[in-house]
Each structure stands twice: as C-alpha cells, then as structure tokens.
Short mmCIF file of C-alpha atoms in Angstrom, two decimals:
data_model
loop_
_atom_site.label_atom_id
_atom_site.label_comp_id
_atom_site.label_asym_id
_atom_site.label_seq_id
_atom_site.Cartn_x
_atom_site.Cartn_y
_atom_site.Cartn_z
CA MET A 14 13.77 5.74 14.06
CA ALA A 15 12.68 7.95 11.27
CA ASN A 16 9.06 8.10 12.29
CA ASP A 17 9.29 8.88 15.98
CA SER A 18 8.76 12.59 15.54
CA SER A 19 5.57 12.18 13.55
CA ASP A 20 3.64 9.67 15.63
CA PHE A 21 0.39 11.58 15.22
CA LEU A 22 0.85 11.59 11.47
CA ARG A 23 1.29 7.82 11.65
CA SER A 24 -2.05 7.51 13.46
CA MET A 25 -3.62 9.55 10.71
CA SER A 26 -2.01 7.44 7.97
CA ILE A 27 -3.31 4.26 9.61
CA ALA A 28 -6.82 5.72 9.75
CA THR A 29 -6.43 6.79 6.10
CA SER A 30 -5.64 3.20 5.13
CA GLY A 31 -8.92 2.26 6.82
CA LEU A 32 -10.76 4.94 4.83
CA ARG A 33 -9.24 3.66 1.61
CA ALA A 34 -10.15 0.03 2.35
CA GLN A 35 -13.74 0.94 3.24
CA ALA A 36 -14.05 3.07 0.11
CA GLY A 37 -12.84 0.12 -1.96
CA ARG A 38 -15.40 -2.09 -0.25
CA MET A 39 -18.07 0.49 -1.10
CA ARG A 40 -16.99 0.33 -4.74
CA VAL A 41 -17.44 -3.46 -4.83
CA ILE A 42 -20.85 -3.15 -3.13
CA SER A 43 -22.03 -0.55 -5.63
CA GLU A 44 -20.82 -2.82 -8.45
CA ASN A 45 -22.99 -5.61 -7.04
CA VAL A 46 -26.04 -3.38 -6.62
CA ALA A 47 -25.68 -1.87 -10.10
CA ASN A 48 -25.49 -5.34 -11.64
CA ALA A 49 -28.34 -6.83 -9.58
CA ASP A 50 -30.36 -7.50 -12.75
CA SER A 51 -27.64 -8.04 -15.35
CA THR A 52 -28.30 -11.15 -17.39
CA ALA A 53 -25.85 -13.01 -19.62
CA ALA A 54 -24.93 -11.55 -22.98
CA LYS A 55 -25.68 -14.78 -24.84
CA ALA A 56 -28.51 -17.27 -24.47
CA GLY A 57 -28.00 -19.78 -21.63
CA GLY A 58 -24.85 -18.09 -20.32
CA ASP A 59 -23.92 -17.21 -16.76
CA PRO A 60 -24.95 -13.74 -15.56
CA TYR A 61 -22.97 -11.34 -13.31
CA ARG A 62 -21.54 -13.10 -10.25
CA ARG A 63 -21.62 -11.27 -6.93
CA LYS A 64 -18.20 -10.09 -5.72
CA VAL A 65 -17.11 -10.24 -2.06
CA PRO A 66 -14.41 -7.82 -0.83
CA THR A 67 -11.88 -9.16 1.70
CA PHE A 68 -9.64 -7.29 4.14
CA THR A 69 -6.07 -8.09 5.07
CA SER A 70 -3.87 -6.58 7.73
CA ALA A 71 -0.46 -5.66 6.33
CA LEU A 72 2.69 -4.23 7.88
CA ASP A 73 3.52 -0.94 6.20
CA ARG A 74 7.30 -0.69 6.33
CA THR A 75 7.52 3.05 5.70
CA LEU A 76 5.00 3.70 8.48
CA ASP A 77 6.22 0.82 10.66
CA ALA A 78 2.64 0.04 11.61
CA LYS A 79 -0.12 -2.41 10.89
CA VAL A 80 -2.40 -0.95 8.25
CA VAL A 81 -5.44 -2.46 6.62
CA ALA A 82 -5.70 -3.12 2.91
CA LEU A 83 -8.38 -4.41 0.59
CA GLY A 84 -7.42 -8.01 -0.23
CA ARG A 85 -8.54 -10.09 -3.17
CA VAL A 86 -12.07 -9.54 -4.42
CA VAL A 87 -13.45 -13.08 -4.56
CA PRO A 88 -16.53 -14.22 -6.50
CA ASP A 89 -19.49 -15.48 -4.48
CA GLN A 90 -19.99 -19.15 -5.47
CA SER A 91 -23.62 -19.40 -4.39
CA SER A 92 -26.19 -20.42 -7.01
CA PHE A 93 -27.92 -17.98 -9.34
CA ARG A 94 -31.56 -17.03 -9.18
CA VAL A 95 -33.49 -18.77 -11.97
CA LYS A 96 -36.65 -17.34 -13.48
CA TYR A 97 -38.83 -18.77 -16.23
CA ASP A 98 -39.00 -16.20 -19.03
CA PRO A 99 -38.83 -17.72 -22.55
CA SER A 100 -39.13 -14.33 -24.24
CA ASN A 101 -35.86 -13.09 -22.68
CA PRO A 102 -32.91 -13.10 -25.12
CA ALA A 103 -30.74 -14.66 -22.36
CA ALA A 104 -33.09 -17.61 -21.83
CA ASP A 105 -31.66 -21.10 -22.32
CA ALA A 106 -33.30 -23.97 -24.27
CA THR A 107 -35.82 -24.66 -21.47
CA GLY A 108 -36.86 -21.02 -21.24
CA ASN A 109 -35.12 -20.32 -17.91
CA VAL A 110 -33.10 -17.16 -17.36
CA LYS A 111 -30.29 -17.00 -14.78
CA TYR A 112 -30.18 -13.82 -12.72
CA PRO A 113 -27.20 -12.68 -10.58
CA ASN A 114 -26.83 -14.07 -7.02
CA VAL A 115 -27.08 -10.53 -5.63
CA ASN A 116 -29.41 -10.00 -2.67
CA PRO A 117 -30.15 -6.25 -2.31
CA LEU A 118 -30.86 -6.68 1.40
CA ILE A 119 -27.37 -8.12 2.06
CA GLU A 120 -25.78 -5.41 -0.06
CA MET A 121 -27.61 -2.66 1.86
CA THR A 122 -26.59 -4.00 5.27
CA ASP A 123 -23.01 -4.37 4.03
CA MET A 124 -23.15 -0.78 2.85
CA ARG A 125 -24.30 0.47 6.25
CA ASP A 126 -21.48 -1.46 7.86
CA ALA A 127 -18.90 0.05 5.49
CA GLN A 128 -20.32 3.51 6.18
CA ARG A 129 -20.07 2.99 9.94
CA SER A 130 -16.44 1.85 9.75
CA TYR A 131 -15.63 4.77 7.44
CA GLU A 132 -17.07 7.23 9.94
CA ALA A 133 -15.12 5.62 12.78
CA ASN A 134 -11.88 6.12 10.85
CA LEU A 135 -12.86 9.73 10.11
CA ASN A 136 -13.42 10.25 13.85
CA ILE A 137 -9.91 8.97 14.56
CA ILE A 138 -8.50 11.53 12.15
CA GLY A 139 -10.56 14.29 13.78
CA ALA A 140 -9.45 13.29 17.29
CA THR A 141 -5.80 13.11 16.23
CA ARG A 142 -6.04 16.54 14.62
CA ARG A 143 -7.44 18.00 17.82
CA MET A 144 -4.55 16.43 19.75
CA ILE A 145 -2.02 18.01 17.36
CA GLN A 146 -3.81 21.33 17.85
CA ARG A 147 -3.45 20.96 21.63
CA THR A 148 0.28 20.38 21.21
CA LEU A 149 0.60 23.54 19.18
CA ASP A 150 -1.44 25.42 21.78
CA ILE A 151 1.40 24.92 24.29
CA LEU A 152 3.33 27.46 22.25
CA LYS A 153 0.66 30.07 22.90
CA THR A 154 0.96 29.94 26.69
CA MET B 20 19.34 21.52 35.50
CA SER B 21 17.63 22.35 32.29
CA ILE B 22 13.96 23.20 32.11
CA ASN B 23 13.17 19.87 30.49
CA ASP B 24 14.55 17.97 33.48
CA LEU B 25 11.97 19.36 35.90
CA PRO B 26 10.08 16.34 37.30
CA VAL B 27 6.64 17.71 36.53
CA LEU B 28 7.53 18.54 32.95
CA SER B 29 9.25 15.23 32.26
CA ALA B 30 6.33 13.32 33.80
CA LEU B 31 3.87 15.25 31.65
CA ARG B 32 6.02 14.67 28.61
CA THR B 33 6.08 10.91 29.21
CA LYS B 34 2.33 11.01 29.66
CA MET B 35 1.89 12.89 26.38
CA GLN B 36 4.11 10.40 24.57
CA TRP B 37 2.00 7.62 26.00
CA HIS B 38 -1.19 9.24 24.68
CA GLN B 39 0.44 9.68 21.29
CA GLU B 40 1.43 6.01 21.17
CA ARG B 41 -1.99 4.95 22.39
CA GLN B 42 -3.68 6.98 19.66
CA ARG B 43 -1.65 5.01 17.11
CA VAL B 44 -2.65 1.67 18.66
CA LEU B 45 -6.33 2.71 18.71
CA ALA B 46 -6.11 3.86 15.08
CA GLU B 47 -4.78 0.41 14.18
CA ASN B 48 -7.69 -1.24 15.99
CA VAL B 49 -10.32 0.90 14.27
CA SER B 50 -8.84 0.61 10.78
CA ASN B 51 -8.70 -3.19 11.19
CA SER B 52 -12.27 -3.41 12.49
CA ASP B 53 -13.25 -5.64 9.54
CA THR B 54 -10.08 -7.71 9.21
CA PRO B 55 -10.62 -11.39 10.01
CA ASN B 56 -8.73 -12.76 13.05
CA PHE B 57 -7.63 -9.31 14.23
CA LYS B 58 -7.28 -8.85 18.01
CA PRO B 59 -7.50 -5.28 19.32
CA ARG B 60 -4.67 -4.03 21.52
CA ASP B 61 -4.21 -1.30 24.09
CA LEU B 62 -1.39 0.18 26.15
CA VAL B 63 -0.85 -0.08 29.90
CA GLU B 64 -0.95 3.33 31.55
CA PRO B 65 2.45 4.50 32.85
CA LYS B 66 2.90 4.87 36.62
CA PHE B 67 4.94 7.65 38.14
CA ASN B 68 6.81 7.74 41.45
CA SER B 69 7.00 10.77 43.70
CA THR B 70 9.89 12.30 41.74
CA GLY B 71 7.99 12.15 38.45
CA GLN B 72 9.94 9.22 37.08
CA ALA B 73 7.93 6.64 35.21
CA VAL B 74 8.30 3.33 37.03
CA GLY B 75 7.76 -0.28 36.07
CA GLY B 76 6.73 -1.81 32.83
CA PHE B 77 8.69 -0.08 30.20
CA ALA B 78 12.36 -0.72 29.99
CA PRO B 79 12.74 -1.26 26.29
CA LEU B 80 14.83 -4.25 25.28
CA SER B 81 15.94 -3.12 21.88
CA LEU B 82 17.85 -5.19 19.38
CA THR B 83 21.44 -4.14 18.79
CA ARG B 84 22.56 -3.45 15.27
CA THR B 85 26.15 -4.62 14.87
CA SER B 86 26.23 -4.06 11.14
CA ALA B 87 24.79 -1.37 8.91
CA ALA B 88 23.24 -4.13 6.80
CA HIS B 89 20.92 -5.17 9.64
CA ILE B 90 17.31 -4.25 9.37
CA VAL B 91 16.28 -1.49 11.76
CA PRO B 92 14.27 -3.11 14.58
CA SER B 93 10.60 -2.38 14.35
CA SER B 94 9.21 0.22 16.68
CA GLY B 95 5.70 -0.61 15.51
CA GLU B 96 5.29 -3.11 18.32
CA SER B 97 5.28 -0.36 20.95
CA ALA B 98 8.83 0.80 21.43
CA SER B 99 8.62 1.82 25.07
CA PHE B 100 5.20 1.16 26.57
CA ASP B 101 3.74 -2.10 27.77
CA GLN B 102 0.95 -3.61 25.77
CA ASN B 103 -2.27 -4.77 27.31
CA ARG B 104 -3.50 -7.69 25.23
CA LYS B 105 -6.38 -8.61 27.49
CA VAL B 106 -8.86 -6.35 25.77
CA GLY B 107 -12.07 -6.92 23.89
CA PHE B 108 -14.84 -8.99 25.37
CA GLN B 109 -16.56 -10.33 22.32
CA THR B 110 -15.14 -12.08 19.29
CA ARG B 111 -17.19 -12.22 16.13
CA PRO B 112 -17.41 -15.44 14.09
CA ALA B 113 -14.74 -14.13 11.70
CA GLY B 114 -12.29 -13.97 14.64
CA ASN B 115 -12.35 -10.18 14.83
CA ALA B 116 -12.67 -8.85 18.39
CA VAL B 117 -12.77 -5.09 17.70
CA SER B 118 -15.76 -3.30 19.19
CA LEU B 119 -16.09 0.05 17.42
CA GLU B 120 -18.09 1.58 20.28
CA GLU B 121 -15.45 0.65 22.82
CA GLU B 122 -12.65 1.96 20.60
CA MET B 123 -14.40 5.28 20.00
CA LEU B 124 -14.88 5.66 23.75
CA LYS B 125 -11.17 5.05 24.28
CA VAL B 126 -10.26 7.52 21.52
CA SER B 127 -12.30 10.31 23.06
CA ALA B 128 -10.96 9.52 26.55
CA ASN B 129 -7.42 9.52 25.15
CA GLN B 130 -8.01 12.87 23.47
CA MET B 131 -9.44 14.46 26.60
CA ASP B 132 -6.63 13.17 28.82
CA TYR B 133 -4.12 14.46 26.31
CA ALA B 134 -5.81 17.86 26.41
CA ALA B 135 -5.55 17.82 30.20
CA ALA B 136 -1.85 16.95 30.05
CA THR B 137 -1.08 19.71 27.54
CA SER B 138 -3.02 22.24 29.64
CA LEU B 139 -1.00 21.23 32.69
CA TYR B 140 2.19 21.51 30.69
CA GLY B 141 1.23 25.01 29.57
CA LYS B 142 0.28 25.97 33.12
CA SER B 143 3.63 24.69 34.42
CA LEU B 144 5.46 26.80 31.86
CA HIS B 145 3.35 29.77 32.92
CA LEU B 146 4.35 29.08 36.52
CA LEU B 147 8.02 29.20 35.51
CA LYS B 148 7.45 32.52 33.79
CA THR B 149 5.83 33.89 36.93
CA ALA B 150 8.79 32.64 38.97
CA ILE B 151 11.28 34.52 36.83
CA GLY B 152 9.11 37.61 37.00
CA LYS B 153 7.86 37.79 33.43
CA GLY B 154 4.30 36.59 34.15
#
C-alpha cells in the first residue's frame, strides 16, 4: 500500500476534507443571510430562494479513506414571505411583495453548528500533529 | 535477534500502529459528523500475551492479486485491526449517530495513550543504551 507510511497524514487529510465541507456550508449560509431581504428584479417576480447545503460521504481513492464532501446545494422549496407594499418596485398587481424564505434564526443556528464542526476538525488536526511530534521525540531519547 | 524483535518493542510498536489507525477512524467520524446516515466506527483494542505478541482479532484476510490489472484491495476498511461497530448511543433524525463530544473525548484519550506508548518506547531504548554501557 502506498499510504501505509503516512497514516497520520491521512488522518489530517480526512479532517481537512471536513474543514473544507464546513467552510463551503458557511459560504452557503452567508449567501442566505446576505440575501435575506433581496426582492425580485422585476415586478411580481420570485425573490432569492434559500439554499440548503448537503453533505455526502465519498471514498477518496488516493487517500483510501472515507472523506466528506459538500454535495449538491438544493433550493429550499418552502413558501416566500409576502408583505403588502404597493410602493415597492417589485410589488405585483395586488400590491404584494414576495420576500425570500430566509429565516435569520435558522441561519444563525446553522452557522453555530458549522462553526462547532469546524472546530472539532481543527482539534483532530492539532491532536494528530501532537502525535507526530511524539513520534519524532523518540529520536531525541 | 534484532532490536526490533524485542517483545516489549514490538508490542509497543503494534500499540502505536493501533493508535495511528484509530486516529484515522476517529478523523473519519468527526469529518462526517453532518453526513446523513453515517454510523461512527471505532477499533477494538489489541490484546497482548505474555511474550508481547498481539493475540486474537486481527489476522488480516487480504485479497490476492493474481494479475497486475487487479485493483489493489482497499486498506481503508482497517487493514489489520478489528472494528467495533457497536458505538454511538444516539441517532439523530437524519440517521447520523456521531456524537462530537464523545469523539473528541476519544481523540484526546487516543493522543494521551499514544504519548504514553512513545514514552515507554523511548525509555526502553534508553534501557538498552544503559545495558550496553553508553547510558
């Protein structure tokens, strides 16, 4: 096996895949938060639709291990918020404006969750580095 | 008898390899902590007999490659150590059973045990040096 000598580096690569996936999730969340009040460009149109990140577990053949990857980013099909505001340029014929189906509370809790998972992966990298350091310390005795 | 064949050193080496493998399994669990239908895994601790040989559990049954065109068998599914699949006590609605707290606890325990094993390895080498009069 090509990877047997670098098992610690494999652990670190797996944790890195977790970091990357969580960072991608963070990007989608920030997109949702930034667009929380985006209305449609033309009158009566649909506004920004909330995006939901998904995770998939994939076998990395070069690492020979199960890594995590950001899957498809799927649109949230729940209904839009509707507000009566005839003066808004995006208002339809009845004077209603559709606002994005983004709930800041859900986005914030999702963000905390992503942050927590990110830190856990960082801890794995730190622990693995300390283990590599211990291995090298044998040389010093 | 070479230095590497000493029972204490080979036992410690097996133990260190086990910790290395376990660290990989735990890293997989943590990185997949948000993947739907993911079940966390762990390794069964190796047992040693009085001569320092690891006993029970891990006699790897590897696939034989009779042609160069065959795909190299995967070592990702734990090449030499038994897997303990009865882990995790709570499954979330998405089917994910990873508990980050539990995994972090295992990671720190794994790291500390590894540190202990490397210290013992270093001490054993030091003992050998003393025995040959260089200590």
